[in-house]
Amino acid sequence: MMDRTYKDIQQITLAVDCIIFGFNDNRLEVLLVHRGFAPEKDRWSLMGGFVGNHEDLDDAANRVLKDLSGLEDVYMEQVRTFGKAKRDPYERVVSTTYSALILKDKYNKELIEEYRAKWFPIDELPDLIFDHKDMVDSAIRRLQRRVRTFPIVFNLLPDKFTLPQLQKLYEGIFQEEMDKRNFRKKLATMDFLIKLNEKDMSESKKGAFLYRFDEKKYNKTKNFTI
Amino acid sequence: MMDRTYKDIQQITLAVDCIIFGFNDNRLEVLLVHRGFAPEKDRWSLMGGFVGNHEDLDDAANRVLKDLSGLEDVYMEQVRTFGKAKRDPYERVVSTTYSALILKDKYNKELIEEYRAKWFPIDELPDLIFDHKDMVDSAIRRLQRRVRTFPIVFNLLPDKFTLPQLQKLYEGIFQEEMDKRNFRKKLATMDFLIKLNEKDMSESKKGAFLYRFDEKKYNKTKNFTI
DNA sequence: GTCGAAAATGTTATATATACACTTACAACC
DNA sequence: GGTTGTAAGTGTATATATAACATTTTCGAC
């Protein structure tokens, strides 16, 4: 902060936009809202909102997410701030993006309908307003980096999940196929992945064993890389 | 952006703060300014400034850096945005941080004196105002990640530099010593590091060969990891 | 009891990372 | 001009991580 007085400083509308990721049908998807109002009526956008004058930036992002999904205590990270003067052609708005990882079957469907929101696979995004496509892209790139060294993907899965599911999720995030044996070899070294005596029979005749992520055990060593 | 009108939205003072890195005396340092004005008079802070109403956020960061250093076209990256409502106890200010890599002997010394700025090694920082210590820490962590996969350290070195210098720089960034032979083995695989027929005799009797980073050659392959 | 479909499993080759010690060049000094 | 001190420069062996690749198992459906 330099030596100007705090008076007469120009103020700017500050917003947050959420890139909400979900794992559906073995694909990584993003939740988008359909704008029912001008400007840019009937186009798709990220879920966003303005930051209150006495509201923490992080809190604003959580509030916006809760308004749409009904969810609280969601895994969320700030991604970056988009601040081009002309990024919103109607008004000067600077927007900080947050990436959220949610569980598809936990969100509130009525709220989502109310906002006319829809899930889109990340490789089939519709046309988005303003710079929202750049926002999604940077969030995906960040997610791709983060999931290599932090066990955050479990936020996208139910408590019990199978290894084929987990692999499909990583493949959806990286947008590339992985070798099953090498993938499992890495997971086998991680003692915080607990194999249960239960199978999920819904995806195959043989059934796949269910696993659980033990966060406490993970916190002891915190070594994780895919 | 959700369905509120654009009217009556609260506006917030937006700032940028620059974490300016330099490599001096074989150490990684940060340039800080001494506040000569209230509030927080006589404490140290990052160089910052407010964002103009019609100014791109990136442009604001570049302007602030130029005001202090006289430098333009500096390597700069956005780091993250600090938005706690009470982070500045006097007024609501949201600040986006930018990390800059500058060359020590190129900046404008008069400007720096005018602002009462001073270089501090990153492991000997003074007490900083507000959340500026967190800002520096997150910029250092980001820098540590970035220099592993992008050849950005050359922004901290003169056009011609020696391998011992380069290694000292990496050691300063990582805050740990590295093995000379393994370090050079990696560099030897990079054909965009051009060995010159010149030695720098200032640091040793034997002298160390000077090298040059060839950006065009780098751009052909773009493979770089330390 | 045969078939089909997905789950589960190991080995080898290659690449990368780590650990480690001596020789060389040159200025400074006697 | 010979000795000394200091930093520059160099190679090899070992351990670890990554990548490539095919068969067997299970069980429901028919």
Coordinates of C-alpha atoms (C1' of nucleotides) in Angstrom, one line a residue:
Chain A
M1 CA 0.0 0.0 0.0
M2 CA 1.6 3.3 -0.9
D3 CA 1.3 6.8 0.4
R4 CA -2.1 7.9 -0.8
T5 CA -4.8 8.7 1.6
Y6 CA -7.5 6.3 1.9
K7 CA -10.0 9.0 0.8
D8 CA -11.2 9.3 -2.8
I9 CA -9.9 5.9 -3.8
Q10 CA -11.9 4.5 -6.6
Q11 CA -14.0 1.5 -5.6
I12 CA -14.8 -1.4 -7.8
T13 CA -17.5 -4.1 -7.8
L14 CA -16.0 -7.3 -6.6
A15 CA -17.5 -10.7 -7.5
V16 CA -16.7 -14.3 -7.0
D17 CA -17.4 -17.0 -9.6
C18 CA -17.4 -20.7 -8.7
I19 CA -16.2 -23.5 -10.9
I20 CA -18.2 -26.4 -9.4
F21 CA -16.8 -29.8 -10.3
G22 CA -18.7 -33.1 -10.1
F23 CA -18.0 -36.6 -11.2
N24 CA -21.0 -38.0 -13.0
D25 CA -21.2 -41.0 -15.3
N26 CA -17.4 -41.5 -15.1
R27 CA -16.8 -38.0 -16.4
L28 CA -15.6 -34.8 -14.8
E29 CA -18.4 -32.2 -15.2
V30 CA -18.9 -28.6 -14.3
L31 CA -22.2 -27.1 -13.1
L32 CA -23.3 -24.1 -15.1
V33 CA -26.3 -21.8 -14.7
H34 CA -28.5 -20.6 -17.5
R35 CA -28.9 -16.8 -17.3
G36 CA -32.5 -15.9 -17.2
F37 CA -31.9 -12.2 -17.2
A38 CA -30.3 -9.5 -19.2
P39 CA -27.6 -8.8 -20.1
E40 CA -26.5 -12.0 -21.8
K41 CA -29.9 -13.5 -21.2
D42 CA -30.1 -17.2 -22.2
R43 CA -26.4 -17.8 -22.2
W44 CA -24.5 -20.0 -19.8
S45 CA -22.3 -18.8 -17.0
L46 CA -20.6 -19.8 -13.8
M47 CA -22.4 -19.4 -10.6
G48 CA -21.3 -16.1 -9.1
G49 CA -22.2 -13.3 -6.9
F50 CA -21.0 -10.0 -5.5
V51 CA -18.9 -9.7 -2.4
G52 CA -20.4 -7.9 0.5
N53 CA -18.7 -4.9 2.0
H54 CA -18.0 -6.7 5.3
E55 CA -17.8 -10.2 3.9
D56 CA -14.6 -12.2 3.6
L57 CA -13.8 -13.2 0.0
D58 CA -13.8 -16.8 1.0
D59 CA -17.1 -16.5 2.7
A60 CA -18.6 -14.9 -0.4
A61 CA -17.6 -17.9 -2.4
N62 CA -19.1 -20.3 0.1
R63 CA -22.3 -18.3 0.2
V64 CA -22.6 -18.4 -3.5
L65 CA -22.0 -22.1 -3.6
K66 CA -24.6 -22.7 -0.8
D67 CA -27.2 -20.6 -2.6
L68 CA -26.9 -22.8 -5.6
S69 CA -26.3 -26.2 -4.2
G70 CA -27.5 -26.1 -0.6
L71 CA -24.1 -27.4 0.4
E72 CA -21.9 -26.2 3.1
D73 CA -18.4 -27.2 4.2
V74 CA -17.5 -28.0 0.7
Y75 CA -13.9 -28.4 -0.5
M76 CA -13.0 -25.1 -2.1
E77 CA -9.9 -23.3 -3.3
Q78 CA -9.3 -19.9 -4.7
V79 CA -8.0 -20.2 -8.2
R80 CA -7.2 -16.7 -9.5
T81 CA -8.6 -13.2 -10.0
F82 CA -9.7 -11.9 -13.3
G83 CA -9.3 -8.2 -13.5
K84 CA -9.3 -6.9 -17.0
A85 CA -11.2 -3.6 -17.1
K86 CA -13.3 -4.7 -20.0
R87 CA -13.9 -8.3 -19.1
D88 CA -17.5 -7.6 -18.3
P89 CA -18.6 -5.2 -21.1
Y90 CA -21.4 -3.7 -19.1
E91 CA -19.8 -2.7 -15.9
R92 CA -16.4 -2.8 -14.2
V93 CA -16.3 -6.0 -12.2
V94 CA -13.3 -7.8 -10.9
S95 CA -13.9 -11.5 -10.1
T96 CA -12.1 -14.0 -8.0
T97 CA -12.7 -17.6 -9.0
Y98 CA -13.0 -20.5 -6.7
S99 CA -13.0 -24.1 -7.5
A100 CA -15.3 -26.5 -5.6
L101 CA -15.4 -30.2 -5.5
I102 CA -18.8 -31.6 -4.8
L103 CA -20.5 -34.9 -4.6
K104 CA -23.2 -35.3 -7.2
D105 CA -25.8 -37.0 -5.2
K106 CA -25.6 -34.6 -2.2
Y107 CA -26.6 -31.4 -3.8
N108 CA -30.0 -29.9 -3.6
K109 CA -31.8 -30.6 -6.9
E110 CA -34.6 -28.2 -6.4
L111 CA -32.2 -25.3 -6.0
I112 CA -30.4 -26.4 -9.1
E113 CA -33.6 -26.4 -11.0
E114 CA -34.6 -23.0 -9.7
Y115 CA -31.4 -21.6 -11.1
R116 CA -31.7 -23.6 -14.3
A117 CA -28.3 -25.1 -13.7
K118 CA -26.9 -28.0 -15.6
W119 CA -23.9 -30.3 -15.5
F120 CA -21.6 -30.2 -18.5
P121 CA -18.7 -32.6 -19.2
I122 CA -15.5 -30.5 -19.3
D123 CA -14.9 -31.4 -22.9
E124 CA -18.4 -30.4 -24.0
L125 CA -18.9 -27.0 -22.5
P126 CA -21.4 -24.7 -24.0
D127 CA -20.6 -21.1 -25.0
L128 CA -20.0 -19.1 -21.9
I129 CA -20.3 -15.4 -21.1
F130 CA -17.5 -13.0 -20.7
D131 CA -14.2 -14.7 -19.7
H132 CA -15.9 -17.6 -18.0
K133 CA -14.4 -20.1 -20.4
D134 CA -10.9 -18.9 -19.3
M135 CA -12.0 -19.3 -15.8
V136 CA -13.0 -22.9 -16.3
D137 CA -9.8 -23.6 -18.2
S138 CA -7.6 -22.2 -15.5
A139 CA -9.6 -24.1 -12.8
I140 CA -9.2 -27.4 -14.7
R141 CA -5.4 -26.8 -15.1
R142 CA -5.1 -26.1 -11.4
L143 CA -7.1 -29.1 -10.5
Q144 CA -4.9 -31.3 -12.7
R145 CA -1.9 -30.0 -10.8
R146 CA -3.4 -30.3 -7.4
V147 CA -4.8 -33.9 -7.6
R148 CA -1.3 -35.2 -8.3
T149 CA 0.0 -34.3 -4.9
F150 CA -3.1 -34.0 -2.7
P151 CA -5.8 -36.5 -2.0
I152 CA -8.6 -34.1 -2.9
V153 CA -10.4 -36.2 -5.4
F154 CA -12.1 -38.1 -2.6
N155 CA -14.3 -35.0 -2.3
L156 CA -15.8 -36.0 -5.6
L157 CA -16.6 -39.6 -4.6
P158 CA -18.9 -41.1 -2.0
D159 CA -17.4 -42.4 1.2
K160 CA -17.2 -45.8 -0.3
F161 CA -15.9 -46.1 -3.8
T162 CA -14.2 -48.7 -6.0
L163 CA -10.8 -48.5 -7.6
P164 CA -12.2 -48.6 -11.1
Q165 CA -14.3 -45.5 -10.1
L166 CA -11.2 -43.8 -8.7
Q167 CA -9.2 -44.5 -11.8
K168 CA -12.0 -43.2 -14.1
L169 CA -12.1 -40.0 -12.1
Y170 CA -8.4 -39.4 -12.5
E171 CA -8.7 -40.2 -16.2
G172 CA -11.6 -37.7 -16.4
I173 CA -9.5 -35.0 -14.7
F174 CA -6.4 -35.6 -16.8
Q175 CA -8.4 -36.3 -19.9
E176 CA -6.2 -39.3 -20.7
E177 CA -6.3 -43.0 -20.1
M178 CA -4.1 -44.6 -17.4
D179 CA -2.7 -48.1 -17.0
K180 CA -4.7 -50.0 -14.5
R181 CA -1.8 -52.0 -13.0
N182 CA 0.5 -49.1 -12.6
F183 CA -2.3 -47.1 -11.1
R184 CA -3.2 -49.7 -8.6
K185 CA 0.5 -50.3 -7.8
K186 CA 0.8 -46.7 -6.6
L187 CA -2.4 -46.9 -4.6
A188 CA -1.2 -50.1 -3.0
T189 CA 1.6 -48.2 -1.3
M190 CA -1.0 -45.9 0.4
D191 CA -2.1 -47.3 3.7
F192 CA -4.8 -44.7 4.1
L193 CA -6.9 -46.4 1.4
I194 CA -8.9 -49.0 3.3
K195 CA -10.2 -52.0 1.5
L196 CA -13.6 -53.0 2.8
N197 CA -15.2 -56.4 2.8
E198 CA -17.9 -55.2 0.5
K199 CA -18.4 -55.1 -3.2
D200 CA -20.2 -52.7 -5.4
M201 CA -22.1 -55.0 -7.8
S202 CA -23.7 -52.3 -9.8
E203 CA -21.1 -51.8 -12.5
S204 CA -20.1 -55.4 -13.3
K205 CA -21.0 -59.0 -12.7
K206 CA -17.9 -59.7 -10.8
G207 CA -18.3 -56.7 -8.6
A208 CA -15.5 -54.4 -7.4
F209 CA -14.3 -54.1 -3.9
L210 CA -15.2 -50.9 -2.1
Y211 CA -12.6 -48.7 -0.5
R212 CA -12.6 -45.8 2.0
F213 CA -10.2 -42.9 2.3
D214 CA -8.9 -42.6 5.9
E215 CA -8.1 -39.0 6.4
K216 CA -6.5 -39.4 9.8
K217 CA -4.1 -42.0 8.5
Y218 CA -3.3 -39.8 5.6
N219 CA -2.5 -36.9 7.9
K220 CA 0.2 -39.0 9.6
T221 CA 2.4 -39.3 6.6
K222 CA 0.8 -37.0 4.0
N223 CA 2.7 -38.7 1.2
F224 CA 0.6 -38.9 -1.8
T225 CA 1.4 -38.7 -5.5
I226 CA -0.3 -40.1 -8.5
Chain B
M1 CA -22.8 -13.7 -11.9
M2 CA -26.3 -14.2 -10.5
D3 CA -29.6 -12.4 -10.9
R4 CA -29.2 -9.2 -9.0
T5 CA -29.3 -6.0 -10.8
Y6 CA -26.0 -4.2 -11.2
K7 CA -27.4 -1.4 -9.2
D8 CA -26.7 -0.8 -5.5
I9 CA -23.9 -3.3 -5.4
Q10 CA -21.4 -2.6 -2.8
Q11 CA -18.1 -1.6 -4.0
I12 CA -14.8 -2.3 -2.5
T13 CA -11.4 -0.7 -2.6
L14 CA -9.1 -2.9 -4.7
A15 CA -5.3 -2.9 -4.3
V16 CA -2.3 -4.8 -5.7
D17 CA 0.8 -5.6 -3.7
C18 CA 4.0 -6.6 -5.3
I19 CA 6.4 -9.2 -4.0
I20 CA 9.6 -8.1 -5.7
F21 CA 12.3 -10.7 -5.8
G22 CA 16.0 -10.1 -6.5
F23 CA 19.2 -12.1 -6.3
N24 CA 21.8 -10.3 -4.3
D25 CA 25.0 -11.6 -2.8
N26 CA 24.0 -15.2 -3.6
R27 CA 20.8 -14.8 -1.6
L28 CA 17.2 -14.4 -2.7
E29 CA 15.8 -11.1 -1.4
V30 CA 12.6 -9.2 -1.3
L31 CA 12.3 -5.5 -1.8
L32 CA 10.2 -3.8 1.0
V33 CA 9.2 -0.2 1.6
H34 CA 9.3 1.6 4.8
R35 CA 6.0 3.3 5.5
G36 CA 6.6 7.0 6.2
F37 CA 2.9 7.7 6.8
A38 CA 0.1 6.7 9.1
P39 CA -1.4 4.3 9.7
E40 CA 1.3 1.8 10.5
K41 CA 4.0 4.5 10.1
D42 CA 7.6 3.3 10.3
R43 CA 6.7 -0.3 9.7
W44 CA 7.7 -2.3 6.6
S45 CA 5.3 -3.3 3.9
L46 CA 5.1 -4.6 0.3
M47 CA 5.0 -2.0 -2.4
G48 CA 1.3 -1.6 -3.3
G49 CA -1.2 0.7 -4.8
F50 CA -4.9 1.0 -5.6
V51 CA -6.5 -0.2 -8.8
G52 CA -7.9 2.5 -11.0
N53 CA -11.5 2.2 -12.1
H54 CA -10.6 1.7 -15.7
E55 CA -7.3 0.0 -15.2
D56 CA -6.6 -3.7 -15.8
L57 CA -5.5 -5.5 -12.6
D58 CA -2.3 -6.6 -14.3
D59 CA -1.7 -3.1 -15.5
A60 CA -2.1 -1.8 -11.9
A61 CA 0.6 -4.2 -10.7
N62 CA 2.9 -3.1 -13.5
R63 CA 2.3 0.5 -12.7
V64 CA 3.1 0.0 -9.1
L65 CA 6.3 -1.8 -9.9
K66 CA 7.4 0.9 -12.3
D67 CA 6.7 3.6 -9.8
L68 CA 9.1 2.0 -7.4
S69 CA 11.7 0.5 -9.6
G70 CA 11.5 2.4 -12.8
L71 CA 11.3 -1.0 -14.5
E72 CA 9.0 -2.0 -17.3
D73 CA 8.5 -5.3 -19.1
V74 CA 9.3 -7.1 -15.9
Y75 CA 8.5 -10.8 -15.4
M76 CA 5.4 -10.8 -13.3
E77 CA 2.8 -13.3 -12.2
Q78 CA -0.4 -13.0 -10.2
V79 CA -0.1 -15.0 -7.0
R80 CA -3.4 -14.8 -5.1
T81 CA -6.0 -12.5 -3.7
F82 CA -6.3 -11.7 0.0
G83 CA -9.8 -10.8 0.8
K84 CA -10.5 -11.1 4.5
A85 CA -12.8 -8.3 5.6
K86 CA -10.5 -7.3 8.5
R87 CA -7.1 -7.9 6.9
D88 CA -6.6 -4.1 6.8
P89 CA -7.9 -2.9 10.2
Y90 CA -8.5 0.6 9.0
E91 CA -10.5 0.1 5.8
R92 CA -11.9 -2.7 3.7
V93 CA -9.3 -3.3 1.0
V94 CA -9.0 -6.5 -1.1
S95 CA -5.6 -7.0 -2.4
T96 CA -4.3 -9.1 -5.3
T97 CA -0.6 -10.0 -5.0
Y98 CA 1.9 -10.2 -7.9
S99 CA 5.3 -11.7 -7.8
A100 CA 8.0 -9.9 -9.8
L101 CA 11.5 -11.1 -10.7
I102 CA 13.9 -8.3 -11.3
L103 CA 17.6 -7.8 -11.9
K104 CA 19.3 -6.1 -9.0
D105 CA 21.6 -3.9 -11.0
K106 CA 18.9 -2.6 -13.4
Y107 CA 16.5 -0.9 -11.0
N108 CA 16.4 2.8 -10.4
K109 CA 18.3 3.5 -7.1
E110 CA 17.0 7.0 -6.7
L111 CA 13.4 5.9 -6.8
I112 CA 14.1 3.2 -4.3
E113 CA 15.7 5.7 -2.0
E114 CA 12.7 8.0 -2.4
Y115 CA 10.4 5.3 -1.2
R116 CA 12.9 4.3 1.5
A117 CA 12.9 0.8 0.2
K118 CA 15.3 -1.9 1.2
W119 CA 16.2 -5.5 0.2
F120 CA 15.8 -8.2 2.8
P121 CA 16.9 -11.8 2.4
I122 CA 13.8 -14.0 2.5
D123 CA 15.0 -15.7 5.7
E124 CA 15.5 -12.4 7.5
L125 CA 12.3 -10.5 6.9
P126 CA 11.4 -7.7 9.2
D127 CA 8.0 -7.4 10.9
L128 CA 5.4 -6.6 8.1
I129 CA 2.1 -4.9 8.3
F130 CA -1.3 -6.6 8.0
D131 CA -1.1 -9.9 6.2
H132 CA 2.0 -9.0 4.1
K133 CA 4.0 -11.8 5.7
D134 CA 1.5 -14.3 4.4
M135 CA 1.7 -12.7 1.0
V136 CA 5.4 -13.0 0.9
D137 CA 5.2 -16.7 2.1
S138 CA 2.7 -17.6 -0.5
A139 CA 4.7 -15.9 -3.2
I140 CA 7.9 -17.8 -2.2
R141 CA 6.0 -21.1 -2.2
R142 CA 4.7 -20.4 -5.6
L143 CA 8.1 -19.3 -6.9
Q144 CA 9.5 -22.6 -5.5
R145 CA 7.0 -24.5 -7.5
R146 CA 7.3 -22.5 -10.7
V147 CA 11.1 -22.5 -11.0
R148 CA 11.1 -26.3 -11.1
T149 CA 9.4 -26.5 -14.4
F150 CA 9.8 -23.1 -16.1
P151 CA 13.1 -21.3 -16.8
I152 CA 12.1 -18.1 -15.1
V153 CA 15.1 -17.8 -12.8
F154 CA 17.0 -16.2 -15.7
N155 CA 15.0 -13.0 -15.0
L156 CA 16.9 -12.8 -11.8
L157 CA 20.3 -13.0 -13.5
P158 CA 22.2 -10.9 -15.9
D159 CA 22.3 -12.0 -19.6
K160 CA 25.7 -13.7 -18.9
F161 CA 25.9 -15.8 -15.8
T162 CA 28.0 -18.6 -14.4
L163 CA 26.8 -22.0 -13.3
P164 CA 27.9 -21.5 -9.7
Q165 CA 25.8 -18.4 -9.7
L166 CA 22.8 -20.2 -11.1
Q167 CA 23.1 -23.0 -8.6
K168 CA 23.4 -20.4 -5.7
L169 CA 20.2 -18.9 -7.0
Y170 CA 18.3 -22.1 -7.0
E171 CA 19.7 -22.9 -3.5
G172 CA 18.5 -19.5 -2.4
I173 CA 15.0 -20.1 -3.7
F174 CA 14.7 -23.6 -2.3
Q175 CA 16.6 -22.7 0.9
E176 CA 18.6 -25.9 0.7
E177 CA 21.9 -26.9 -0.8
M178 CA 22.2 -28.9 -4.0
D179 CA 24.8 -31.3 -5.3
K180 CA 27.0 -29.6 -7.8
R181 CA 27.5 -32.6 -10.1
N182 CA 23.8 -33.6 -10.2
F183 CA 22.8 -30.0 -10.8
R184 CA 25.2 -29.6 -13.7
K185 CA 24.2 -33.0 -15.1
K186 CA 20.7 -31.8 -15.6
L187 CA 21.7 -28.5 -17.1
A188 CA 24.0 -30.3 -19.5
T189 CA 20.9 -31.9 -21.1
M190 CA 19.5 -28.4 -21.9
D191 CA 20.7 -27.2 -25.2
F192 CA 19.3 -23.7 -24.7
L193 CA 22.0 -23.0 -22.1
I194 CA 24.8 -21.6 -24.3
K195 CA 28.4 -21.8 -22.9
L196 CA 30.4 -18.8 -23.9
N197 CA 34.1 -18.5 -24.5
E198 CA 34.4 -16.1 -21.6
K199 CA 35.0 -16.4 -18.0
D200 CA 33.9 -14.4 -15.0
M201 CA 37.0 -14.0 -12.9
S202 CA 35.4 -12.0 -10.1
E203 CA 34.4 -14.8 -7.9
S204 CA 37.4 -17.1 -8.0
K205 CA 41.0 -17.3 -9.2
K206 CA 40.2 -20.0 -11.7
G207 CA 37.2 -18.2 -13.1
A208 CA 33.9 -19.7 -14.1
F209 CA 32.6 -19.9 -17.7
L210 CA 29.8 -17.6 -18.6
Y211 CA 26.5 -19.0 -20.0
R212 CA 23.6 -17.5 -21.8
F213 CA 19.9 -18.6 -21.8
D214 CA 18.7 -18.9 -25.4
E215 CA 15.0 -18.3 -25.2
K216 CA 14.3 -19.2 -28.8
K217 CA 16.0 -22.5 -28.5
Y218 CA 14.1 -23.2 -25.2
N219 CA 10.8 -22.4 -27.0
K220 CA 11.4 -25.2 -29.5
T221 CA 11.3 -28.0 -26.9
K222 CA 10.2 -26.3 -23.7
N223 CA 11.4 -29.1 -21.6
F224 CA 12.9 -27.9 -18.4
T225 CA 12.9 -29.4 -15.0
I226 CA 15.3 -28.9 -12.1
Chain C
dG1 C1' -22.7 -75.1 -18.0
dT2 C1' -21.4 -71.8 -21.4
dC3 C1' -20.6 -66.9 -22.4
dG4 C1' -19.5 -62.2 -21.7
dA5 C1' -17.7 -58.4 -19.2
dA6 C1' -15.3 -56.1 -16.0
dA7 C1' -12.0 -56.9 -11.9
dA8 C1' -7.8 -58.3 -10.3
dT9 C1' -3.0 -59.2 -10.4
dG10 C1' 3.4 -59.2 -11.5
dT11 C1' 7.4 -58.8 -14.1
dT12 C1' 10.7 -56.6 -16.9
dA13 C1' 12.9 -52.7 -19.1
dT14 C1' 13.9 -48.0 -19.0
dA15 C1' 14.5 -43.5 -17.1
dT16 C1' 15.4 -40.7 -13.4
dA17 C1' 17.4 -39.4 -8.8
dT18 C1' 20.9 -39.8 -5.5
dA19 C1' 25.3 -40.3 -3.3
dC20 C1' 29.9 -39.4 -3.4
dA21 C1' 35.8 -37.5 -4.2
dC22 C1' 39.3 -36.0 -7.0
dT23 C1' 41.7 -33.0 -10.5
dT24 C1' 42.3 -28.4 -12.6
dA25 C1' 43.2 -23.6 -13.2
dC26 C1' 44.8 -19.5 -11.7
dA27 C1' 45.9 -15.6 -8.6
dA28 C1' 48.5 -14.4 -4.5
dC29 C1' 52.2 -14.8 -2.0
dC30 C1' 56.8 -15.8 -0.7
Chain D
dG1 C1' 59.4 -19.2 -10.4
dG2 C1' 57.5 -22.3 -7.1
dT3 C1' 54.2 -23.1 -3.5
dT4 C1' 49.7 -22.4 -1.7
dG5 C1' 44.8 -21.6 -1.3
dT6 C1' 40.3 -21.4 -3.4
dA7 C1' 36.6 -22.2 -6.2
dA8 C1' 35.6 -24.6 -10.8
dG9 C1' 35.0 -28.6 -13.1
dT10 C1' 34.1 -33.6 -13.9
dG11 C1' 32.1 -39.4 -13.7
dT12 C1' 30.4 -43.6 -11.9
dA13 C1' 27.7 -46.7 -9.3
dT14 C1' 23.3 -47.4 -6.9
dA15 C1' 18.7 -46.8 -5.7
dT16 C1' 14.3 -45.5 -6.9
dA17 C1' 10.5 -44.3 -10.0
dT18 C1' 8.1 -44.8 -14.1
dA19 C1' 6.4 -47.3 -18.2
dA20 C1' 5.0 -51.1 -20.9
dC21 C1' 2.6 -55.2 -21.3
dA22 C1' -1.3 -60.1 -20.9
dT23 C1' -3.6 -63.5 -18.4
dT24 C1' -6.7 -65.2 -14.9
dT25 C1' -10.8 -64.7 -11.9
dT26 C1' -15.5 -63.9 -10.7
dC27 C1' -20.2 -64.1 -11.3
dG28 C1' -24.6 -62.9 -13.5
dA29 C1' -27.2 -63.7 -17.7
dC30 C1' -28.7 -66.8 -20.8

